[in-house]
């Protein structure tokens, strides 16, 4: 080894040591199409995947959802296939809702807790067969799912990488599917699932979404993802179809009053402090809890908290005066005593209101519901301006669209 090779090898060693930083994020099956449409190079990390925060303009992408049709890549959403003789019994033990009431060909929104009743995550459960399910969620839980399966005859595996998913949302979304040749999709009611032919195989279409609008989610094997995108894109040419990023989707989910794990609440596995975890009733998920079904994880803790009135938090919708979004603003009672924190906020173009989702510490939000204020810091010409704005508790969703549930949907 000569003197000239040592520095080079040392450099290579240093580069290898930090290769975890240089390694590109995973690319979804739809990434080639998204990259071709990207104009702003605004990407973020979603569960290890490269995902667009925006593709061309956040405002226009929002209006594509509310005015025409929008395609959003949901492939990074964590997906588990759960099957076996005890699949129903296992999921009924794991989750809050009664899985026995979920028919084949339907989806329901659910959540699951640790033994102390603290929410681990929320997501959607697809019943694909009598004993075959797909669980979709925000965080990875394979170890927890496998540990919880002790004593059950069930197989669980992650299929995030193998299954591509895309959300088609907006008032012309049904028109796009009809144009694409998915005959019979008009019969799907909200939370229905159906299978259609595509590219020598099948595509599973559910009437679901995260926008509070008319919409669908489509799932295919990874190898037929691009042909599905092209089929939808071609069909949507006359219906105003656009590809969108998360920023636009996030606006619509706030309008719909939907919550996001580790944004509106901290998951039990992700919490570093004991006071950050939440029971279902503390984040507006009390309606998911079925106290009449057999035992489920956290059942005793959830029902004891109700009976003993030891719930500490409440998630509420707020309408705030003015038009400056109050994201991460502190909520005060009578302008003096801290009552909680805003977890998500926007000026809603559809509702024409300044809206927010906030986590309040009881009794604020339950006994004390009036004289609430938010402290907003707005940047004005390189200087923060402090504003105290009145807030009032209002029902969620902030935006409720009749087309979301209309069956058959209109073609627009």
XYZ file of C-alpha atoms in Angstrom, residues 56-408:
353
model
C -46.604 22.605 -8.061
C -48.653 24.894 -5.809
C -50.161 24.099 -2.421
C -53.171 26.390 -2.925
C -54.045 25.067 -6.376
C -53.579 21.495 -5.216
C -56.086 22.132 -2.422
C -58.622 23.477 -4.917
C -58.086 20.436 -7.131
C -59.393 18.306 -4.249
C -62.397 20.515 -3.640
C -63.202 21.414 -7.279
C -62.152 18.573 -9.598
C -60.130 15.420 -8.841
C -56.800 14.848 -7.127
C -54.400 11.904 -7.035
C -52.402 11.387 -3.851
C -49.856 8.596 -3.419
C -50.691 6.645 -0.235
C -48.214 3.821 -0.838
C -46.103 4.770 2.247
C -49.112 4.134 4.485
C -48.193 1.092 6.575
C -50.210 -1.953 5.530
C -50.546 -5.322 7.265
C -52.207 -8.477 5.913
C -53.842 -10.433 8.734
C -55.340 -13.841 7.941
C -56.023 -17.214 9.523
C -58.655 -19.170 11.389
C -58.619 -16.709 14.331
C -58.157 -13.466 12.365
C -61.535 -12.008 13.350
C -61.180 -13.060 16.993
C -57.628 -11.682 17.124
C -58.572 -8.288 15.661
C -61.573 -8.097 17.970
C -59.171 -8.549 20.886
C -56.749 -5.973 19.471
C -58.959 -3.081 18.353
C -61.696 -0.917 19.904
C -64.588 -1.683 17.548
C -66.466 -4.952 17.226
C -64.940 -6.649 14.194
C -67.778 -9.212 14.157
C -70.026 -6.396 12.900
C -67.743 -5.658 9.923
C -69.040 -7.556 6.856
C -66.847 -8.856 4.052
C -66.397 -6.096 1.486
C -66.492 -3.266 4.015
C -63.986 -1.001 5.787
C -64.193 0.645 9.171
C -62.110 3.229 10.980
C -60.693 1.981 14.250
C -57.923 2.361 16.817
C -55.993 0.176 19.244
C -54.502 0.708 22.691
C -51.921 -0.662 25.056
C -52.989 -2.375 28.277
C -53.269 0.997 30.030
C -55.839 2.176 27.481
C -53.482 4.620 25.758
C -53.892 4.878 21.988
C -51.127 3.219 19.999
C -52.492 4.284 16.603
C -55.620 4.681 14.524
C -56.298 3.403 11.034
C -58.618 1.574 8.685
C -59.466 -2.121 8.752
C -60.469 -3.722 5.431
C -62.350 -7.022 5.562
C -61.272 -8.754 2.360
C -62.663 -12.191 3.289
C -64.214 -14.116 6.145
C -60.829 -14.434 7.838
C -58.688 -12.083 5.736
C -58.045 -8.444 6.603
C -55.825 -5.499 5.718
C -54.931 -3.043 8.486
C -53.672 0.378 7.349
C -52.090 2.831 9.766
C -49.561 5.620 10.235
C -46.877 3.921 12.341
C -45.188 0.527 12.199
C -46.467 -1.973 14.790
C -45.372 -5.413 13.603
C -43.737 -6.359 16.908
C -46.815 -5.295 18.862
C -49.150 -7.105 16.474
C -47.115 -10.309 16.687
C -46.874 -10.173 20.486
C -50.639 -9.608 20.677
C -51.243 -12.659 18.475
C -49.990 -15.130 21.101
C -52.535 -17.923 21.408
C -54.313 -17.107 18.128
C -54.087 -19.043 14.876
C -53.281 -16.099 12.650
C -50.603 -14.977 10.191
C -49.469 -11.353 10.106
C -47.097 -9.768 7.642
C -46.341 -6.265 6.431
C -47.201 -5.616 2.791
C -46.332 -1.906 2.576
C -43.650 -2.476 -0.051
C -45.659 -5.018 -2.073
C -48.942 -3.098 -2.344
C -49.176 0.318 -4.008
C -51.985 2.657 -3.027
C -53.355 5.859 -4.486
C -56.187 8.094 -3.278
C -58.480 9.645 -5.895
C -60.432 12.436 -4.210
C -62.752 15.245 -5.248
C -66.122 15.930 -6.900
C -65.111 14.466 -10.288
C -63.390 11.384 -8.834
C -66.285 9.090 -9.717
C -66.384 10.522 -13.249
C -62.694 9.641 -13.615
C -63.298 6.038 -12.508
C -66.270 5.719 -14.842
C -64.215 7.101 -17.739
C -61.450 4.643 -16.849
C -63.885 1.758 -17.358
C -64.497 0.627 -13.778
C -68.095 -0.401 -14.428
C -70.117 -0.871 -11.257
C -68.055 1.495 -9.103
C -71.136 3.725 -8.871
C -72.713 1.129 -6.571
C -70.053 1.581 -3.903
C -71.386 3.216 -0.772
C -69.050 4.935 1.692
C -66.707 2.325 3.232
C -67.552 -0.320 0.611
C -64.815 -2.365 -1.133
C -64.905 -3.987 -4.576
C -62.416 -5.682 -6.898
C -62.049 -4.791 -10.576
C -59.947 -6.094 -13.457
C -56.737 -4.235 -14.220
C -53.692 -5.012 -16.355
C -54.050 -8.779 -16.249
C -54.818 -8.774 -12.542
C -57.077 -6.894 -10.156
C -57.341 -3.572 -8.340
C -59.156 -3.187 -5.025
C -61.191 0.020 -4.813
C -62.661 1.304 -1.559
C -64.887 4.339 -1.162
C -62.703 5.874 1.498
C -60.406 8.850 1.908
C -58.937 11.454 4.214
C -60.424 14.606 2.714
C -64.081 14.635 3.787
C -64.981 14.698 0.081
C -66.218 12.230 -2.494
C -63.294 9.902 -2.949
C -61.784 6.473 -3.388
C -58.616 4.578 -2.530
C -57.148 2.075 -4.979
C -54.703 -0.741 -4.145
C -52.734 -2.855 -6.638
C -49.626 -5.052 -6.622
C -46.484 -2.978 -7.013
C -45.814 -4.209 -10.552
C -49.070 -2.773 -11.947
C -48.911 0.570 -10.141
C -47.723 2.670 -13.085
C -50.324 1.225 -15.439
C -53.025 2.101 -12.896
C -51.714 5.672 -12.593
C -51.674 6.045 -16.378
C -55.191 4.642 -16.659
C -56.509 7.159 -14.144
C -54.467 10.052 -15.538
C -55.712 9.468 -19.089
C -59.315 9.092 -17.924
C -59.054 12.232 -15.828
C -57.753 14.451 -18.605
C -61.212 15.888 -19.248
C -62.126 16.060 -15.555
C -59.411 18.360 -14.224
C -57.302 15.686 -12.573
C -54.153 16.850 -10.764
C -51.510 15.160 -8.649
C -51.123 16.637 -5.167
C -48.858 16.584 -2.131
C -49.524 16.296 1.591
C -49.876 20.026 2.296
C -53.096 20.225 0.291
C -54.421 16.968 1.718
C -53.696 18.199 5.235
C -55.883 21.255 4.699
C -58.843 19.123 3.697
C -58.387 16.653 6.558
C -58.482 19.559 9.026
C -61.689 20.816 7.408
C -63.073 17.289 7.793
C -62.024 17.253 11.461
C -59.812 14.172 11.071
C -56.858 13.622 13.395
C -53.292 12.514 12.644
C -51.125 10.371 14.911
C -48.119 12.222 16.341
C -49.611 15.517 15.220
C -52.942 15.816 17.058
C -51.978 13.189 19.630
C -48.800 11.345 20.574
C -48.934 7.578 20.207
C -48.288 5.438 23.276
C -45.139 3.964 21.713
C -43.866 7.370 20.598
C -44.450 9.303 23.819
C -41.338 10.183 25.828
C -43.266 11.618 28.785
C -46.024 9.897 30.734
C -48.358 12.885 30.511
C -48.298 12.938 26.695
C -50.267 9.718 26.094
C -54.006 9.804 25.469
C -57.025 7.583 26.081
C -59.488 7.251 23.166
C -62.022 9.525 24.876
C -59.371 12.244 25.188
C -58.861 12.539 21.413
C -62.455 12.264 20.232
C -62.386 8.507 19.600
C -64.879 7.571 22.320
C -67.403 6.579 19.636
C -65.091 3.778 18.491
C -65.156 2.004 21.850
C -67.630 -0.891 21.950
C -67.997 -1.745 25.664
C -70.365 -4.628 24.928
C -67.952 -6.722 22.887
C -65.522 -9.256 24.410
C -62.373 -8.050 26.121
C -59.979 -5.840 24.131
C -56.609 -4.280 24.908
C -57.066 -1.463 27.405
C -60.766 -2.130 28.025
C -60.598 -1.926 31.816
C -58.539 1.290 31.801
C -60.797 3.004 29.253
C -64.028 2.123 31.048
C -62.562 2.865 34.506
C -61.575 6.360 33.334
C -65.146 6.947 32.195
C -66.691 5.616 35.371
C -64.296 7.408 37.713
C -64.292 10.606 35.632
C -60.494 10.705 35.510
C -60.191 11.761 31.876
C -57.646 14.591 31.739
C -57.920 15.958 28.198
C -60.441 16.696 25.474
C -59.989 17.345 21.753
C -62.173 20.132 20.373
C -62.820 22.106 17.232
C -62.255 25.850 17.425
C -63.367 28.786 15.336
C -60.996 31.719 15.779
C -61.554 35.364 14.939
C -59.506 36.864 12.122
C -57.815 35.036 9.286
C -54.358 34.210 10.668
C -54.008 30.441 11.235
C -53.344 29.590 14.879
C -51.146 26.541 14.350
C -49.398 25.470 17.584
C -50.895 28.440 19.419
C -51.477 28.254 23.171
C -55.131 28.353 24.208
C -56.033 30.456 27.250
C -59.107 30.776 29.421
C -60.004 34.418 30.040
C -56.755 35.350 28.358
C -54.684 34.358 31.409
C -54.768 30.685 32.377
C -53.337 28.132 29.938
C -56.033 25.730 28.793
C -54.323 23.736 26.050
C -52.642 23.768 22.665
C -53.748 24.034 19.049
C -52.564 20.927 17.173
C -53.721 21.848 13.653
C -55.053 25.059 12.146
C -55.824 26.697 8.790
C -57.863 29.428 7.220
C -60.474 27.315 5.418
C -61.263 28.500 1.884
C -64.339 26.260 1.774
C -65.780 27.099 5.196
C -64.572 30.738 4.966
C -63.538 30.445 8.612
C -60.364 30.377 10.677
C -60.500 26.867 12.139
C -58.387 24.716 14.422
C -58.213 21.443 16.303
C -57.029 21.812 19.887
C -56.189 19.576 22.832
C -57.466 21.122 26.059
C -56.812 20.117 29.658
C -60.058 19.432 31.493
C -62.151 21.101 32.867
C -61.435 23.472 29.957
C -63.427 22.292 26.996
C -65.926 20.475 29.209
C -67.113 22.690 32.112
C -65.376 25.863 30.958
C -66.205 26.396 27.306
C -66.526 30.179 27.067
C -64.056 33.074 27.115
C -61.320 31.149 25.297
C -58.414 32.932 23.581
C -55.479 31.869 21.423
C -52.063 33.485 21.375
C -50.842 33.789 17.779
C -47.439 34.987 16.654
C -47.540 36.185 13.035
C -44.454 37.165 11.082
C -44.783 40.708 9.732
C -41.788 42.069 7.804
C -39.211 40.025 9.741
C -40.807 40.743 13.078
C -43.227 38.626 15.071
C -46.473 40.290 16.026
C -48.306 38.849 19.011
C -52.091 38.657 18.656
C -54.662 37.488 21.177
C -57.742 36.281 19.317
C -61.062 35.037 20.615
C -61.934 31.406 20.042
C -65.117 29.420 20.442
C -65.675 25.684 20.523
C -67.571 24.422 17.471
C -68.536 20.956 16.215
C -66.406 18.954 13.829
C -66.381 18.473 10.879
C -65.933 22.106 9.961
C -66.899 21.285 6.356
C -69.599 18.729 5.557
C -70.178 17.937 1.877
C -73.299 16.070 0.738
C -71.424 14.568 -2.226
C -69.222 12.595 0.144
C -72.033 10.159 0.888
C -74.270 10.502 -2.201
C -74.887 7.103 -3.851
C -74.669 6.913 -6.765
